[in-house]
Amino acid sequence: MKLVTFKHDNRVSVGILYQGKIIPAWLNPLMPQDMCHFLSGGKSLQENLLSYAGKADIPQEEAELLAPVLNPQKFLGVGLNYADHIAETGLNTPEFPTIFNKQASCIIGNNAAIHRPSVSNKLDYEGELAFVIGKRCRHVPYKQAQHVIAGYTIVNDISVRDWQIKSPTWTLGKSFDTHGPMGPWITTDNIDPHALDLKTWVNGELRQHSNTKNLIFDCYALVETLSTVCTLMPGDVIATGTCSGVGVSMKPRGYLKPGDTVTVEIEHIGRLSNNIIAEPTTPLY
């Protein structure tokens, strides 16, 4: 099953993508219209919406797919979580997950434009598997973690490298507007999240290729660690880290520039593709 957030006739809602068509949640007026609340209803709510298939479906090509979770309470990233990426950075392998925040205001969807900021040309990509929390939970042991994950999606953890190192928390360099591409949907299919091929292309050139079996701290370990600290909520998004092949490690540097297109593909999930444009400079205040 693929859960989507979409826009159709200037109306934004959630739905299920099924056989090339979207079953919109608005078919049931009692159903939540945003992903965080929709996920909190669990599998029974998803199955209820699926029962509306064929009644007033929207062809996928007539809708705009947005990021599946538009406003998660938490959008977290994991640094240095693939051995090959650690090797290319020259850093030591962490003994504990390196967690940072991405601000929710950076989220965009598939085919939306990534801005290269006016303050830096060190714009980089990081193709990543992300998981989405499906229920309110705390103190979740490793063996139970899969039961609190609603599904999986793709995140491109766009990073402004010079701003990333300005602060030891990395948050500023990870949170520029448009620097959180996510999507195109959440798959709730029964897949093994730790056996998925991951590839990233820039303008058709393969830059990253690995498999999630190479994660140092896997999805379930991350749930266990994070839920020890704080209550995880439906819709929380955790991007699990990137593999080798990022632009900052290339010689010469492989930074993104206006006119580029970056595409991330993860086996059994799909493709997330975004083009790069110069940041609009009109002030907003």
Short mmCIF file of C-alpha atoms in Angstrom, two decimals:
data_model
loop_
_atom_site.label_atom_id
_atom_site.label_comp_id
_atom_site.label_asym_id
_atom_site.label_seq_id
_atom_site.Cartn_x
_atom_site.Cartn_y
_atom_site.Cartn_z
CA MET A 1 0.00 0.00 0.00
CA LYS A 2 1.25 3.50 -0.84
CA LEU A 3 0.12 6.40 1.36
CA VAL A 4 0.26 9.83 -0.26
CA THR A 5 -0.37 13.47 0.44
CA PHE A 6 -1.62 15.16 -2.70
CA LYS A 7 -3.14 18.32 -4.16
CA HIS A 8 -6.10 18.25 -6.52
CA ASP A 9 -8.22 21.23 -7.56
CA ASN A 10 -6.45 23.34 -4.91
CA ARG A 11 -7.44 20.88 -2.21
CA VAL A 12 -4.79 19.09 -0.13
CA SER A 13 -5.51 15.75 1.48
CA VAL A 14 -4.10 12.29 2.10
CA GLY A 15 -4.98 9.18 0.22
CA ILE A 16 -3.97 5.74 -0.94
CA LEU A 17 -2.34 5.24 -4.32
CA TYR A 18 -3.91 2.08 -5.70
CA GLN A 19 -3.62 0.73 -9.25
CA GLY A 20 -2.55 4.10 -10.63
CA LYS A 21 -5.32 6.06 -8.93
CA ILE A 22 -5.63 7.95 -5.66
CA ILE A 23 -8.38 7.08 -3.20
CA PRO A 24 -8.84 10.42 -1.36
CA ALA A 25 -9.53 10.53 2.35
CA TRP A 26 -12.24 13.14 1.80
CA LEU A 27 -14.55 10.36 0.60
CA ASN A 28 -15.17 9.75 4.28
CA PRO A 29 -15.86 13.14 5.96
CA LEU A 30 -14.89 11.69 9.33
CA MET A 31 -11.44 10.67 8.14
CA PRO A 32 -8.34 12.79 8.94
CA GLN A 33 -7.04 14.84 6.02
CA ASP A 34 -3.40 15.11 7.15
CA MET A 35 -0.88 12.29 7.33
CA CYS A 36 0.07 12.53 11.00
CA HIS A 37 -3.52 12.10 12.15
CA PHE A 38 -4.26 9.56 9.42
CA LEU A 39 -1.36 7.37 10.58
CA SER A 40 -2.56 7.54 14.17
CA GLY A 41 -5.65 5.63 13.03
CA GLY A 42 -3.49 2.62 12.25
CA LYS A 43 -4.07 -0.18 9.75
CA SER A 44 -7.82 -0.25 10.32
CA LEU A 45 -8.18 3.32 9.06
CA GLN A 46 -6.06 2.54 6.00
CA GLU A 47 -8.14 -0.54 5.22
CA ASN A 48 -11.31 1.49 5.66
CA LEU A 49 -10.14 4.00 3.06
CA LEU A 50 -9.08 1.21 0.71
CA SER A 51 -12.68 -0.05 0.78
CA TYR A 52 -13.66 3.14 -1.12
CA ALA A 53 -11.61 2.05 -4.16
CA GLY A 54 -13.48 2.62 -7.42
CA LYS A 55 -16.00 5.08 -5.99
CA ALA A 56 -14.38 8.44 -6.78
CA ASP A 57 -10.72 7.73 -7.51
CA ILE A 58 -8.43 10.40 -8.93
CA PRO A 59 -6.01 9.42 -11.72
CA GLN A 60 -2.48 9.90 -10.41
CA GLU A 61 -1.52 12.13 -13.34
CA GLU A 62 -4.30 14.58 -12.45
CA ALA A 63 -2.96 15.16 -8.92
CA GLU A 64 0.23 16.70 -7.59
CA LEU A 65 1.99 14.44 -5.12
CA LEU A 66 3.37 16.45 -2.20
CA ALA A 67 5.76 15.26 0.49
CA PRO A 68 3.87 12.45 2.23
CA VAL A 69 4.33 14.07 5.67
CA LEU A 70 4.09 17.84 5.38
CA ASN A 71 4.53 18.84 9.00
CA PRO A 72 5.98 16.10 11.19
CA GLN A 73 6.49 16.87 14.84
CA LYS A 74 10.04 15.55 14.43
CA PHE A 75 12.24 15.35 11.33
CA LEU A 76 15.49 13.71 12.42
CA GLY A 77 18.60 12.66 10.56
CA VAL A 78 21.40 10.24 11.36
CA GLY A 79 24.98 11.10 10.53
CA LEU A 80 27.86 8.73 9.79
CA ASN A 81 25.74 5.61 9.54
CA TYR A 82 27.44 3.78 6.64
CA ALA A 83 31.03 2.54 6.97
CA ASP A 84 31.91 3.57 3.41
CA HIS A 85 30.69 7.12 4.02
CA ILE A 86 32.66 7.32 7.27
CA ALA A 87 35.77 6.21 5.37
CA GLU A 88 35.39 8.97 2.79
CA THR A 89 34.98 11.61 5.53
CA GLY A 90 38.05 10.42 7.42
CA LEU A 91 36.12 10.42 10.70
CA ASN A 92 35.93 7.70 13.32
CA THR A 93 33.08 5.19 13.42
CA PRO A 94 30.64 6.34 16.11
CA GLU A 95 29.80 4.04 18.99
CA PHE A 96 26.41 5.73 19.39
CA PRO A 97 24.04 7.16 16.75
CA THR A 98 24.80 10.73 15.65
CA ILE A 99 21.38 12.42 15.62
CA PHE A 100 20.53 15.87 14.27
CA ASN A 101 17.41 17.89 13.48
CA LYS A 102 16.12 19.00 10.13
CA GLN A 103 13.50 21.71 10.48
CA ALA A 104 10.10 20.77 9.04
CA SER A 105 10.06 23.99 6.99
CA CYS A 106 12.67 22.42 4.68
CA ILE A 107 10.32 19.69 3.44
CA ILE A 108 9.36 19.52 -0.24
CA GLY A 109 7.97 16.74 -2.40
CA ASN A 110 8.92 14.85 -5.51
CA ASN A 111 9.63 17.08 -8.55
CA ALA A 112 9.72 20.25 -6.44
CA ALA A 113 12.73 22.56 -6.86
CA ILE A 114 15.68 22.58 -4.47
CA HIS A 115 17.16 26.06 -3.96
CA ARG A 116 20.88 26.62 -4.06
CA PRO A 117 21.17 29.30 -1.37
CA SER A 118 22.55 32.71 -2.19
CA VAL A 119 24.98 32.45 0.75
CA SER A 120 26.78 29.28 -0.41
CA ASN A 121 27.65 27.19 -3.46
CA LYS A 122 28.50 24.11 -1.37
CA LEU A 123 25.18 22.39 -1.96
CA ASP A 124 25.30 18.61 -1.56
CA TYR A 125 22.99 15.58 -1.82
CA GLU A 126 22.54 12.58 0.48
CA GLY A 127 20.20 9.83 -0.68
CA GLU A 128 18.64 8.08 2.31
CA LEU A 129 16.08 5.56 3.45
CA ALA A 130 13.66 7.08 5.95
CA PHE A 131 11.07 5.48 8.17
CA VAL A 132 7.85 7.05 9.43
CA ILE A 133 6.48 6.40 12.90
CA GLY A 134 2.92 5.08 12.99
CA LYS A 135 1.93 5.20 16.64
CA ARG A 136 2.72 7.14 19.80
CA CYS A 137 5.42 5.16 21.55
CA ARG A 138 8.12 5.28 24.21
CA HIS A 139 10.77 2.83 25.45
CA VAL A 140 10.37 0.51 22.46
CA PRO A 141 12.74 -2.50 22.58
CA TYR A 142 14.58 -3.49 19.41
CA LYS A 143 12.47 -6.60 18.78
CA GLN A 144 9.23 -4.60 18.89
CA ALA A 145 10.41 -1.61 16.85
CA GLN A 146 9.00 -2.82 13.53
CA HIS A 147 5.50 -2.61 15.03
CA VAL A 148 5.67 1.16 15.58
CA ILE A 149 6.94 1.95 12.07
CA ALA A 150 4.11 2.84 9.69
CA GLY A 151 6.22 2.55 6.56
CA TYR A 152 9.20 3.75 4.57
CA THR A 153 9.96 6.61 2.24
CA ILE A 154 12.91 8.33 0.55
CA VAL A 155 14.65 11.46 1.82
CA ASN A 156 17.37 13.47 0.14
CA ASP A 157 19.19 15.07 3.05
CA ILE A 158 20.33 18.15 1.16
CA SER A 159 23.22 19.79 2.99
CA VAL A 160 24.99 23.13 2.76
CA ARG A 161 28.45 21.95 3.76
CA ASP A 162 30.03 25.20 4.95
CA TRP A 163 26.96 26.05 7.02
CA GLN A 164 26.88 22.50 8.35
CA ILE A 165 30.29 22.91 9.97
CA LYS A 166 29.49 26.38 11.35
CA SER A 167 27.58 24.67 14.17
CA PRO A 168 28.48 21.35 15.86
CA THR A 169 24.80 20.33 15.82
CA TRP A 170 24.73 20.51 11.96
CA THR A 171 21.15 21.80 12.12
CA LEU A 172 21.69 25.05 10.21
CA GLY A 173 23.41 23.40 7.27
CA LYS A 174 20.69 20.75 7.10
CA SER A 175 17.62 22.95 7.33
CA PHE A 176 17.61 25.56 4.56
CA ASP A 177 14.19 25.88 2.94
CA THR A 178 13.60 23.20 0.26
CA HIS A 179 16.46 21.06 1.60
CA GLY A 180 14.27 18.18 2.77
CA PRO A 181 12.93 16.43 -0.35
CA MET A 182 10.75 13.51 0.71
CA GLY A 183 8.55 11.00 -1.05
CA PRO A 184 7.00 10.27 -3.35
CA TRP A 185 4.94 8.22 -0.88
CA ILE A 186 5.09 6.04 2.22
CA THR A 187 5.09 2.35 1.40
CA THR A 188 3.48 0.18 4.06
CA ASP A 189 4.29 -3.04 2.20
CA ASN A 190 5.95 -5.84 4.12
CA ILE A 191 9.53 -5.16 3.01
CA ASP A 192 12.82 -5.79 4.75
CA PRO A 193 14.20 -2.27 5.36
CA HIS A 194 17.67 -3.69 5.85
CA ALA A 195 18.06 -5.28 2.41
CA LEU A 196 17.30 -2.46 -0.03
CA ASP A 197 19.49 -1.19 -2.85
CA LEU A 198 19.98 2.59 -2.79
CA LYS A 199 21.20 4.70 -5.72
CA THR A 200 21.63 8.43 -6.31
CA TRP A 201 22.17 10.04 -9.70
CA VAL A 202 23.08 13.64 -10.60
CA ASN A 203 22.19 14.46 -14.19
CA GLY A 204 22.10 10.75 -14.97
CA GLU A 205 25.55 10.07 -13.47
CA LEU A 206 25.46 7.42 -10.75
CA ARG A 207 27.03 8.99 -7.65
CA GLN A 208 25.89 6.71 -4.83
CA HIS A 209 25.19 2.97 -4.76
CA SER A 210 24.88 0.90 -1.60
CA ASN A 211 22.46 -1.28 0.29
CA THR A 212 20.70 -0.67 3.59
CA LYS A 213 22.24 -3.90 4.91
CA ASN A 214 25.33 -1.70 5.43
CA LEU A 215 23.65 0.56 7.99
CA ILE A 216 25.67 0.71 11.22
CA PHE A 217 22.60 1.52 13.32
CA ASP A 218 19.57 0.02 11.60
CA CYS A 219 15.99 1.26 11.71
CA TYR A 220 15.02 -0.80 14.74
CA ALA A 221 18.09 0.24 16.71
CA LEU A 222 17.28 3.88 15.96
CA VAL A 223 13.70 3.44 17.20
CA GLU A 224 15.01 1.87 20.40
CA THR A 225 17.51 4.68 20.99
CA LEU A 226 15.23 7.58 20.13
CA SER A 227 12.24 6.25 22.08
CA THR A 228 14.46 5.94 25.15
CA VAL A 229 14.84 9.71 25.06
CA CYS A 230 11.49 11.02 23.84
CA THR A 231 8.00 9.97 22.89
CA LEU A 232 7.81 9.28 19.17
CA MET A 233 4.63 10.44 17.47
CA PRO A 234 2.70 9.37 14.36
CA GLY A 235 4.26 11.05 11.35
CA ASP A 236 7.73 11.54 12.85
CA VAL A 237 10.29 11.04 10.08
CA ILE A 238 13.75 9.61 10.69
CA ALA A 239 16.22 9.62 7.79
CA THR A 240 18.72 6.85 8.42
CA GLY A 241 21.91 8.31 6.90
CA THR A 242 23.74 8.23 3.60
CA CYS A 243 26.39 6.07 1.97
CA SER A 244 29.59 7.07 0.16
CA GLY A 245 29.61 9.15 -3.00
CA VAL A 246 28.53 12.55 -1.70
CA GLY A 247 29.69 15.58 -3.63
CA VAL A 248 31.95 17.00 -0.92
CA SER A 249 34.19 13.91 -1.15
CA MET A 250 34.68 14.07 -4.91
CA LYS A 251 37.76 15.54 -6.59
CA PRO A 252 36.87 18.03 -7.90
CA ARG A 253 33.89 18.65 -5.61
CA GLY A 254 30.60 17.41 -7.01
CA TYR A 255 28.34 20.09 -5.57
CA LEU A 256 24.88 20.71 -6.99
CA LYS A 257 24.27 23.79 -9.13
CA PRO A 258 21.25 25.38 -10.82
CA GLY A 259 20.14 23.28 -13.77
CA ASP A 260 21.12 19.97 -12.15
CA THR A 261 18.68 17.16 -11.41
CA VAL A 262 19.25 14.78 -8.51
CA THR A 263 17.39 11.48 -8.27
CA VAL A 264 17.35 8.95 -5.42
CA GLU A 265 16.01 5.44 -5.94
CA ILE A 266 15.42 2.82 -3.27
CA GLU A 267 14.45 -0.71 -4.14
CA HIS A 268 10.78 -1.59 -3.47
CA ILE A 269 9.97 2.03 -2.59
CA GLY A 270 10.41 4.22 -5.66
CA ARG A 271 12.21 7.30 -7.00
CA LEU A 272 12.53 10.83 -5.65
CA SER A 273 13.68 13.41 -8.19
CA ASN A 274 14.27 17.16 -7.84
CA ASN A 275 15.87 19.87 -9.95
CA ILE A 276 18.13 22.63 -8.65
CA ILE A 277 17.42 26.34 -9.09
CA ALA A 278 18.96 29.51 -7.69
CA GLU A 279 17.33 30.65 -4.47
CA PRO A 280 14.79 33.42 -5.01
CA THR A 281 16.14 36.51 -3.30
CA THR A 282 12.93 38.43 -2.61
CA PRO A 283 12.71 39.05 1.16
CA LEU A 284 9.66 37.74 3.00
CA TYR A 285 8.71 39.72 6.10
#
